Amino acid sequence: MSVRNIFNLITQSSIYGILALGMLLVIVSKGIDLSVGSVLAFAGVVAGSLGQTMDAFDRMFPSLPELPIIVPIVIALLLGALCGAINGGLIAYTGVPAFIATLGMYTAARGAALMYTSGKPISSINESITFFGSRLFNVIPVPVIIYGIMIIITFIIMNYSKFGKSVYAIGGNINAAKISGIKVKRNTVIIYAYAGLMAGLCAIIFMGRTGGSIQPAAATGIELTAIAAATIGGTSHSGGIGTVWGVVIGALILGVMANGFTLLGINAFIQQIVEGFIIVAAVVFDMRKNKIKH
């Protein structure tokens, strides 16, 4: 219960917690996004390559001048949002199921990251990026601050905006949403673009936490943790149900579990097994709850 360990716990859960906030919109709209981990890696390696210092040993673009740190940050956010928008466009305008569309992006984005870097890590990124993995005033972790800001923004979007109400309506009954005048296709693109934007933001935090480096294999499997956090937090896969605070609690539950396992010296692989059982249990509970309601 030390302050340092509590901050460590929240910091560790901040990346998949932010991804889970994007996943909230996706699942509430009765969709799924399996690609956010791969998108994080792809956005990270591209942005990182544009943020390398002049004295980097393995600089990807030797003739490119050293760019201000804002450039790779913006690139990471734009690339993440673009990948998400492609997912949303495929789902909305071609009728491809969300599972298939995002599975395709999962594979394509990871392959693009590996091809872009030839399977090598991107290192010697402008040290200013480490700010996003540091502690403000040497006390409060910056990832926690960013996480807190995104919680507030997502809460406002989901509870006080026309778009947020449209997300719930689409997930609750897509045909009724269309009849009521909601632009379902456009909103679907925005929903997945938001999830992709969260992945781009997490790429920046990831580079900051690793001291200015990122690998094309980064964040493998993190999309499942984000889905787990949203599911455990009460976001229903039947659509139309889910809250920001539920997602935050779900992410904290997983964070406490991981932290507790580490402190107890329990094998990390056991954590994955337990996490799998928790996901299934949460979905079963959700299904039984909905069945009772109906």
CSV table of C-alpha atoms in Angstrom, one decimal:
chain,number,residue,atom,x,y,z
A,1,MET,CA,0.0,0.0,0.0
A,2,SER,CA,3.0,2.3,-0.4
A,3,VAL,CA,2.4,5.5,-2.4
A,4,ARG,CA,5.2,4.5,-4.9
A,5,ASN,CA,3.6,1.1,-5.5
A,6,ILE,CA,0.2,2.6,-6.0
A,7,PHE,CA,1.6,5.0,-8.6
A,8,ASN,CA,3.4,2.1,-10.2
A,9,LEU,CA,0.2,0.2,-10.4
A,10,ILE,CA,-1.7,3.0,-12.0
A,11,THR,CA,1.2,3.8,-14.4
A,12,GLN,CA,1.4,0.2,-15.5
A,13,SER,CA,-2.4,0.1,-16.2
A,14,SER,CA,-2.4,3.5,-17.9
A,15,ILE,CA,-1.5,2.3,-21.4
A,16,TYR,CA,-4.1,-0.5,-21.6
A,17,GLY,CA,-6.5,1.7,-19.6
A,18,ILE,CA,-6.3,4.4,-22.4
A,19,LEU,CA,-6.8,1.7,-25.0
A,20,ALA,CA,-9.8,0.4,-23.0
A,21,LEU,CA,-11.4,3.9,-23.2
A,22,GLY,CA,-11.3,3.7,-27.0
A,23,MET,CA,-12.5,0.1,-26.8
A,24,LEU,CA,-15.5,1.3,-24.7
A,25,LEU,CA,-16.9,3.2,-27.7
A,26,VAL,CA,-16.3,0.2,-30.0
A,27,ILE,CA,-17.9,-2.4,-27.7
A,28,VAL,CA,-20.8,-0.1,-26.8
A,29,SER,CA,-21.5,0.3,-30.5
A,30,LYS,CA,-21.6,-3.5,-30.7
A,31,GLY,CA,-18.2,-3.9,-32.3
A,32,ILE,CA,-14.8,-5.1,-31.5
A,33,ASP,CA,-11.3,-3.9,-32.3
A,34,LEU,CA,-8.4,-6.5,-32.3
A,35,SER,CA,-6.0,-4.2,-34.0
A,36,VAL,CA,-5.0,-1.5,-31.4
A,37,GLY,CA,-1.8,-3.3,-30.3
A,38,SER,CA,-0.5,-3.6,-33.8
A,39,VAL,CA,-1.6,0.0,-34.6
A,40,LEU,CA,0.3,1.2,-31.5
A,41,ALA,CA,3.4,-0.6,-32.7
A,42,PHE,CA,3.1,0.7,-36.3
A,43,ALA,CA,2.4,4.3,-35.2
A,44,GLY,CA,5.2,4.1,-32.7
A,45,VAL,CA,8.0,2.9,-35.1
A,46,VAL,CA,7.0,5.4,-37.8
A,47,ALA,CA,6.9,8.3,-35.3
A,48,GLY,CA,10.0,7.1,-33.6
A,49,SER,CA,12.0,7.0,-36.8
A,50,LEU,CA,11.1,10.6,-37.5
A,51,GLY,CA,12.1,11.6,-34.0
A,52,GLN,CA,15.6,10.0,-33.9
A,53,THR,CA,18.6,12.2,-32.9
A,54,MET,CA,21.3,13.2,-35.4
A,55,ASP,CA,23.9,11.0,-33.6
A,56,ALA,CA,21.7,7.9,-33.7
A,57,PHE,CA,23.8,4.9,-34.7
A,58,ASP,CA,21.1,3.2,-36.7
A,59,ARG,CA,19.3,6.4,-38.0
A,60,MET,CA,16.6,5.4,-40.5
A,61,PHE,CA,16.7,8.7,-42.4
A,62,PRO,CA,20.4,10.0,-42.2
A,63,SER,CA,19.7,12.9,-44.5
A,64,LEU,CA,16.6,14.1,-42.6
A,65,PRO,CA,17.3,17.0,-40.2
A,66,GLU,CA,16.5,16.5,-36.6
A,67,LEU,CA,12.8,17.3,-36.2
A,68,PRO,CA,11.1,19.0,-33.2
A,69,ILE,CA,9.4,16.4,-30.9
A,70,ILE,CA,6.0,17.7,-31.8
A,71,VAL,CA,6.3,16.2,-35.3
A,72,PRO,CA,6.6,12.5,-34.2
A,73,ILE,CA,3.9,13.1,-31.6
A,74,VAL,CA,1.4,14.4,-34.3
A,75,ILE,CA,2.4,11.6,-36.7
A,76,ALA,CA,1.7,8.9,-34.1
A,77,LEU,CA,-1.7,10.4,-33.3
A,78,LEU,CA,-2.6,10.8,-37.0
A,79,LEU,CA,-1.4,7.4,-38.0
A,80,GLY,CA,-3.4,5.8,-35.2
A,81,ALA,CA,-6.5,7.7,-36.1
A,82,LEU,CA,-6.1,6.8,-39.8
A,83,CYS,CA,-5.8,3.1,-39.1
A,84,GLY,CA,-8.8,3.3,-36.9
A,85,ALA,CA,-10.8,5.2,-39.6
A,86,ILE,CA,-9.8,2.5,-42.2
A,87,ASN,CA,-11.3,-0.1,-39.8
A,88,GLY,CA,-14.5,1.9,-39.4
A,89,GLY,CA,-14.8,2.6,-43.1
A,90,LEU,CA,-14.5,-1.1,-43.9
A,91,ILE,CA,-17.1,-2.0,-41.3
A,92,ALA,CA,-19.5,0.8,-42.2
A,93,TYR,CA,-19.3,0.9,-46.0
A,94,THR,CA,-18.5,-2.7,-47.0
A,95,GLY,CA,-20.4,-4.6,-44.4
A,96,VAL,CA,-17.4,-6.6,-43.3
A,97,PRO,CA,-17.8,-7.8,-39.7
A,98,ALA,CA,-15.8,-5.8,-37.2
A,99,PHE,CA,-14.0,-9.0,-36.1
A,100,ILE,CA,-12.7,-9.6,-39.6
A,101,ALA,CA,-11.9,-6.0,-40.5
A,102,THR,CA,-9.9,-5.4,-37.3
A,103,LEU,CA,-8.3,-8.8,-37.5
A,104,GLY,CA,-7.0,-7.8,-41.0
A,105,MET,CA,-5.7,-4.5,-39.6
A,106,TYR,CA,-4.1,-6.4,-36.7
A,107,THR,CA,-2.1,-8.5,-39.2
A,108,ALA,CA,-1.4,-5.7,-41.7
A,109,ALA,CA,-0.3,-3.1,-39.2
A,110,ARG,CA,2.1,-5.5,-37.4
A,111,GLY,CA,3.5,-6.6,-40.8
A,112,ALA,CA,3.9,-3.0,-41.8
A,113,ALA,CA,5.8,-2.2,-38.6
A,114,LEU,CA,8.1,-5.2,-39.1
A,115,MET,CA,8.7,-4.4,-42.8
A,116,TYR,CA,9.3,-0.7,-42.0
A,117,THR,CA,12.0,-1.4,-39.5
A,118,SER,CA,13.3,-4.7,-41.0
A,119,GLY,CA,12.4,-6.3,-37.7
A,120,LYS,CA,14.8,-4.0,-35.8
A,121,PRO,CA,14.0,-1.7,-32.8
A,122,ILE,CA,13.9,2.1,-33.3
A,123,SER,CA,16.2,3.7,-30.7
A,124,SER,CA,17.9,7.0,-29.9
A,125,ILE,CA,14.6,8.9,-30.2
A,126,ASN,CA,14.7,12.6,-29.1
A,127,GLU,CA,15.1,12.4,-25.3
A,128,SER,CA,12.2,14.9,-24.9
A,129,ILE,CA,9.9,11.9,-25.6
A,130,THR,CA,11.0,10.5,-22.2
A,131,PHE,CA,8.9,13.3,-20.6
A,132,PHE,CA,5.8,11.1,-21.4
A,133,GLY,CA,7.2,8.3,-19.2
A,134,SER,CA,8.6,10.5,-16.4
A,135,ARG,CA,7.2,11.9,-13.2
A,136,LEU,CA,6.0,15.5,-12.9
A,137,PHE,CA,7.8,17.3,-10.1
A,138,ASN,CA,9.4,13.9,-9.5
A,139,VAL,CA,6.2,12.7,-7.9
A,140,ILE,CA,3.2,12.2,-10.2
A,141,PRO,CA,3.7,10.0,-13.3
A,142,VAL,CA,3.0,11.8,-16.5
A,143,PRO,CA,1.2,8.6,-18.0
A,144,VAL,CA,-1.2,8.8,-15.0
A,145,ILE,CA,-1.9,12.5,-15.8
A,146,ILE,CA,-2.6,11.7,-19.5
A,147,TYR,CA,-4.8,8.8,-18.5
A,148,GLY,CA,-6.8,11.1,-16.2
A,149,ILE,CA,-7.2,13.7,-18.9
A,150,MET,CA,-8.5,11.0,-21.4
A,151,ILE,CA,-10.9,9.6,-18.7
A,152,ILE,CA,-12.4,13.1,-18.4
A,153,ILE,CA,-12.6,13.7,-22.2
A,154,THR,CA,-14.1,10.3,-22.9
A,155,PHE,CA,-16.6,10.8,-20.0
A,156,ILE,CA,-17.7,14.1,-21.5
A,157,ILE,CA,-18.0,12.6,-25.0
A,158,MET,CA,-20.1,9.6,-23.8
A,159,ASN,CA,-22.3,11.5,-21.5
A,160,TYR,CA,-22.7,15.1,-22.7
A,161,SER,CA,-22.3,15.0,-26.5
A,162,LYS,CA,-24.7,14.1,-29.3
A,163,PHE,CA,-22.0,11.7,-30.7
A,164,GLY,CA,-21.8,9.8,-27.4
A,165,LYS,CA,-25.6,9.3,-27.3
A,166,SER,CA,-25.4,8.1,-30.9
A,167,VAL,CA,-22.8,5.5,-29.9
A,168,TYR,CA,-25.2,4.1,-27.3
A,169,ALA,CA,-28.1,4.2,-29.8
A,170,ILE,CA,-26.1,2.4,-32.5
A,171,GLY,CA,-25.2,-0.4,-30.1
A,172,GLY,CA,-28.7,-0.6,-28.6
A,173,ASN,CA,-30.5,-0.9,-31.9
A,174,ILE,CA,-28.8,0.0,-35.2
A,175,ASN,CA,-32.1,0.0,-37.2
A,176,ALA,CA,-33.8,2.3,-34.7
A,177,ALA,CA,-30.7,4.5,-34.8
A,178,LYS,CA,-31.0,4.8,-38.6
A,179,ILE,CA,-34.7,5.5,-38.5
A,180,SER,CA,-34.1,8.3,-35.9
A,181,GLY,CA,-31.7,10.1,-38.3
A,182,ILE,CA,-28.4,9.1,-36.8
A,183,LYS,CA,-25.6,8.9,-39.4
A,184,VAL,CA,-24.6,5.4,-38.5
A,185,LYS,CA,-21.9,4.9,-41.1
A,186,ARG,CA,-20.1,8.3,-40.3
A,187,ASN,CA,-20.3,7.7,-36.6
A,188,THR,CA,-18.9,4.1,-37.0
A,189,VAL,CA,-15.8,5.6,-38.8
A,190,ILE,CA,-15.4,8.1,-35.9
A,191,ILE,CA,-15.8,5.4,-33.3
A,192,TYR,CA,-13.0,3.3,-34.7
A,193,ALA,CA,-10.9,6.4,-35.5
A,194,TYR,CA,-11.1,7.4,-31.8
A,195,ALA,CA,-9.9,3.9,-30.8
A,196,GLY,CA,-7.0,4.3,-33.2
A,197,LEU,CA,-6.2,7.7,-31.8
A,198,MET,CA,-6.0,6.2,-28.4
A,199,ALA,CA,-3.5,3.6,-29.8
A,200,GLY,CA,-1.4,6.5,-31.3
A,201,LEU,CA,-1.4,8.3,-27.9
A,202,CYS,CA,-0.3,5.1,-26.2
A,203,ALA,CA,2.6,4.7,-28.7
A,204,ILE,CA,3.9,8.1,-27.4
A,205,ILE,CA,3.6,7.0,-23.8
A,206,PHE,CA,5.2,3.6,-24.6
A,207,MET,CA,8.2,5.4,-26.2
A,208,GLY,CA,8.5,7.6,-23.2
A,209,ARG,CA,8.4,4.8,-20.7
A,210,THR,CA,11.0,2.7,-22.6
A,211,GLY,CA,13.5,5.6,-22.6
A,212,GLY,CA,13.1,6.7,-26.2
A,213,SER,CA,12.9,3.4,-28.1
A,214,ILE,CA,10.2,1.1,-29.5
A,215,GLN,CA,10.2,-2.3,-31.2
A,216,PRO,CA,7.9,-3.5,-34.0
A,217,ALA,CA,6.8,-6.3,-31.8
A,218,ALA,CA,5.8,-3.9,-29.0
A,219,ALA,CA,2.4,-4.2,-27.3
A,220,THR,CA,1.7,-7.7,-28.6
A,221,GLY,CA,-1.5,-9.0,-27.1
A,222,ILE,CA,-2.3,-5.7,-25.3
A,223,GLU,CA,-5.6,-5.4,-27.3
A,224,LEU,CA,-6.9,-8.4,-25.4
A,225,THR,CA,-6.1,-6.8,-22.1
A,226,ALA,CA,-7.9,-3.6,-23.2
A,227,ILE,CA,-11.0,-5.7,-24.2
A,228,ALA,CA,-10.7,-7.5,-20.8
A,229,ALA,CA,-10.6,-4.2,-18.9
A,230,ALA,CA,-13.8,-3.0,-20.7
A,231,THR,CA,-15.6,-6.3,-20.3
A,232,ILE,CA,-14.7,-6.7,-16.6
A,233,GLY,CA,-15.9,-3.1,-16.2
A,234,GLY,CA,-19.4,-4.0,-17.3
A,235,THR,CA,-19.3,-3.0,-21.0
A,236,SER,CA,-21.7,-5.3,-22.6
A,237,HIS,CA,-20.8,-7.1,-25.9
A,238,SER,CA,-24.5,-7.1,-26.7
A,239,GLY,CA,-24.1,-3.4,-27.3
A,240,GLY,CA,-25.6,-0.2,-25.9
A,241,ILE,CA,-24.2,-0.7,-22.3
A,242,GLY,CA,-21.0,0.6,-20.7
A,243,THR,CA,-19.5,3.4,-18.7
A,244,VAL,CA,-16.2,5.2,-18.5
A,245,TRP,CA,-15.9,4.5,-14.8
A,246,GLY,CA,-16.6,0.9,-15.3
A,247,VAL,CA,-13.7,0.7,-17.7
A,248,VAL,CA,-11.4,2.5,-15.3
A,249,ILE,CA,-12.4,0.0,-12.5
A,250,GLY,CA,-11.9,-2.9,-14.9
A,251,ALA,CA,-8.4,-1.7,-15.8
A,252,LEU,CA,-7.6,-1.2,-12.1
A,253,ILE,CA,-8.7,-4.8,-11.3
A,254,LEU,CA,-6.3,-6.2,-13.9
A,255,GLY,CA,-3.6,-3.8,-12.7
A,256,VAL,CA,-4.0,-4.9,-9.1
A,257,MET,CA,-4.0,-8.5,-10.1
A,258,ALA,CA,-0.8,-8.1,-12.2
A,259,ASN,CA,0.8,-6.0,-9.4
A,260,GLY,CA,-0.2,-8.5,-6.7
A,261,PHE,CA,1.2,-11.5,-8.7
A,262,THR,CA,4.5,-9.6,-9.2
A,263,LEU,CA,4.8,-8.8,-5.5
A,264,LEU,CA,3.9,-12.4,-4.6
A,265,GLY,CA,6.4,-13.8,-7.1
A,266,ILE,CA,3.8,-15.8,-9.0
A,267,ASN,CA,4.7,-16.9,-12.5
A,268,ALA,CA,3.6,-14.3,-15.1
A,269,PHE,CA,2.1,-17.0,-17.3
A,270,ILE,CA,-0.4,-17.8,-14.6
A,271,GLN,CA,-1.6,-14.3,-14.8
A,272,GLN,CA,-2.6,-14.8,-18.5
A,273,ILE,CA,-4.5,-18.0,-17.5
A,274,VAL,CA,-6.4,-16.1,-14.7
A,275,GLU,CA,-7.1,-13.2,-17.0
A,276,GLY,CA,-8.6,-15.5,-19.6
A,277,PHE,CA,-10.9,-17.0,-17.0
A,278,ILE,CA,-11.9,-13.6,-15.7
A,279,ILE,CA,-12.8,-12.4,-19.2
A,280,VAL,CA,-15.0,-15.5,-19.8
A,281,ALA,CA,-16.6,-15.2,-16.4
A,282,ALA,CA,-17.4,-11.5,-17.0
A,283,VAL,CA,-19.1,-12.2,-20.3
A,284,VAL,CA,-21.1,-15.1,-18.8
A,285,PHE,CA,-22.2,-12.9,-16.0
A,286,ASP,CA,-23.2,-10.2,-18.5
A,287,MET,CA,-25.2,-12.6,-20.6
A,288,ARG,CA,-27.0,-14.0,-17.6
A,289,LYS,CA,-27.8,-10.5,-16.4
A,290,ASN,CA,-29.2,-9.5,-19.8
A,291,LYS,CA,-31.2,-12.7,-20.0
A,292,ILE,CA,-32.8,-12.0,-16.6
A,293,LYS,CA,-33.7,-8.4,-17.8
A,294,HIS,CA,-35.4,-9.7,-20.9
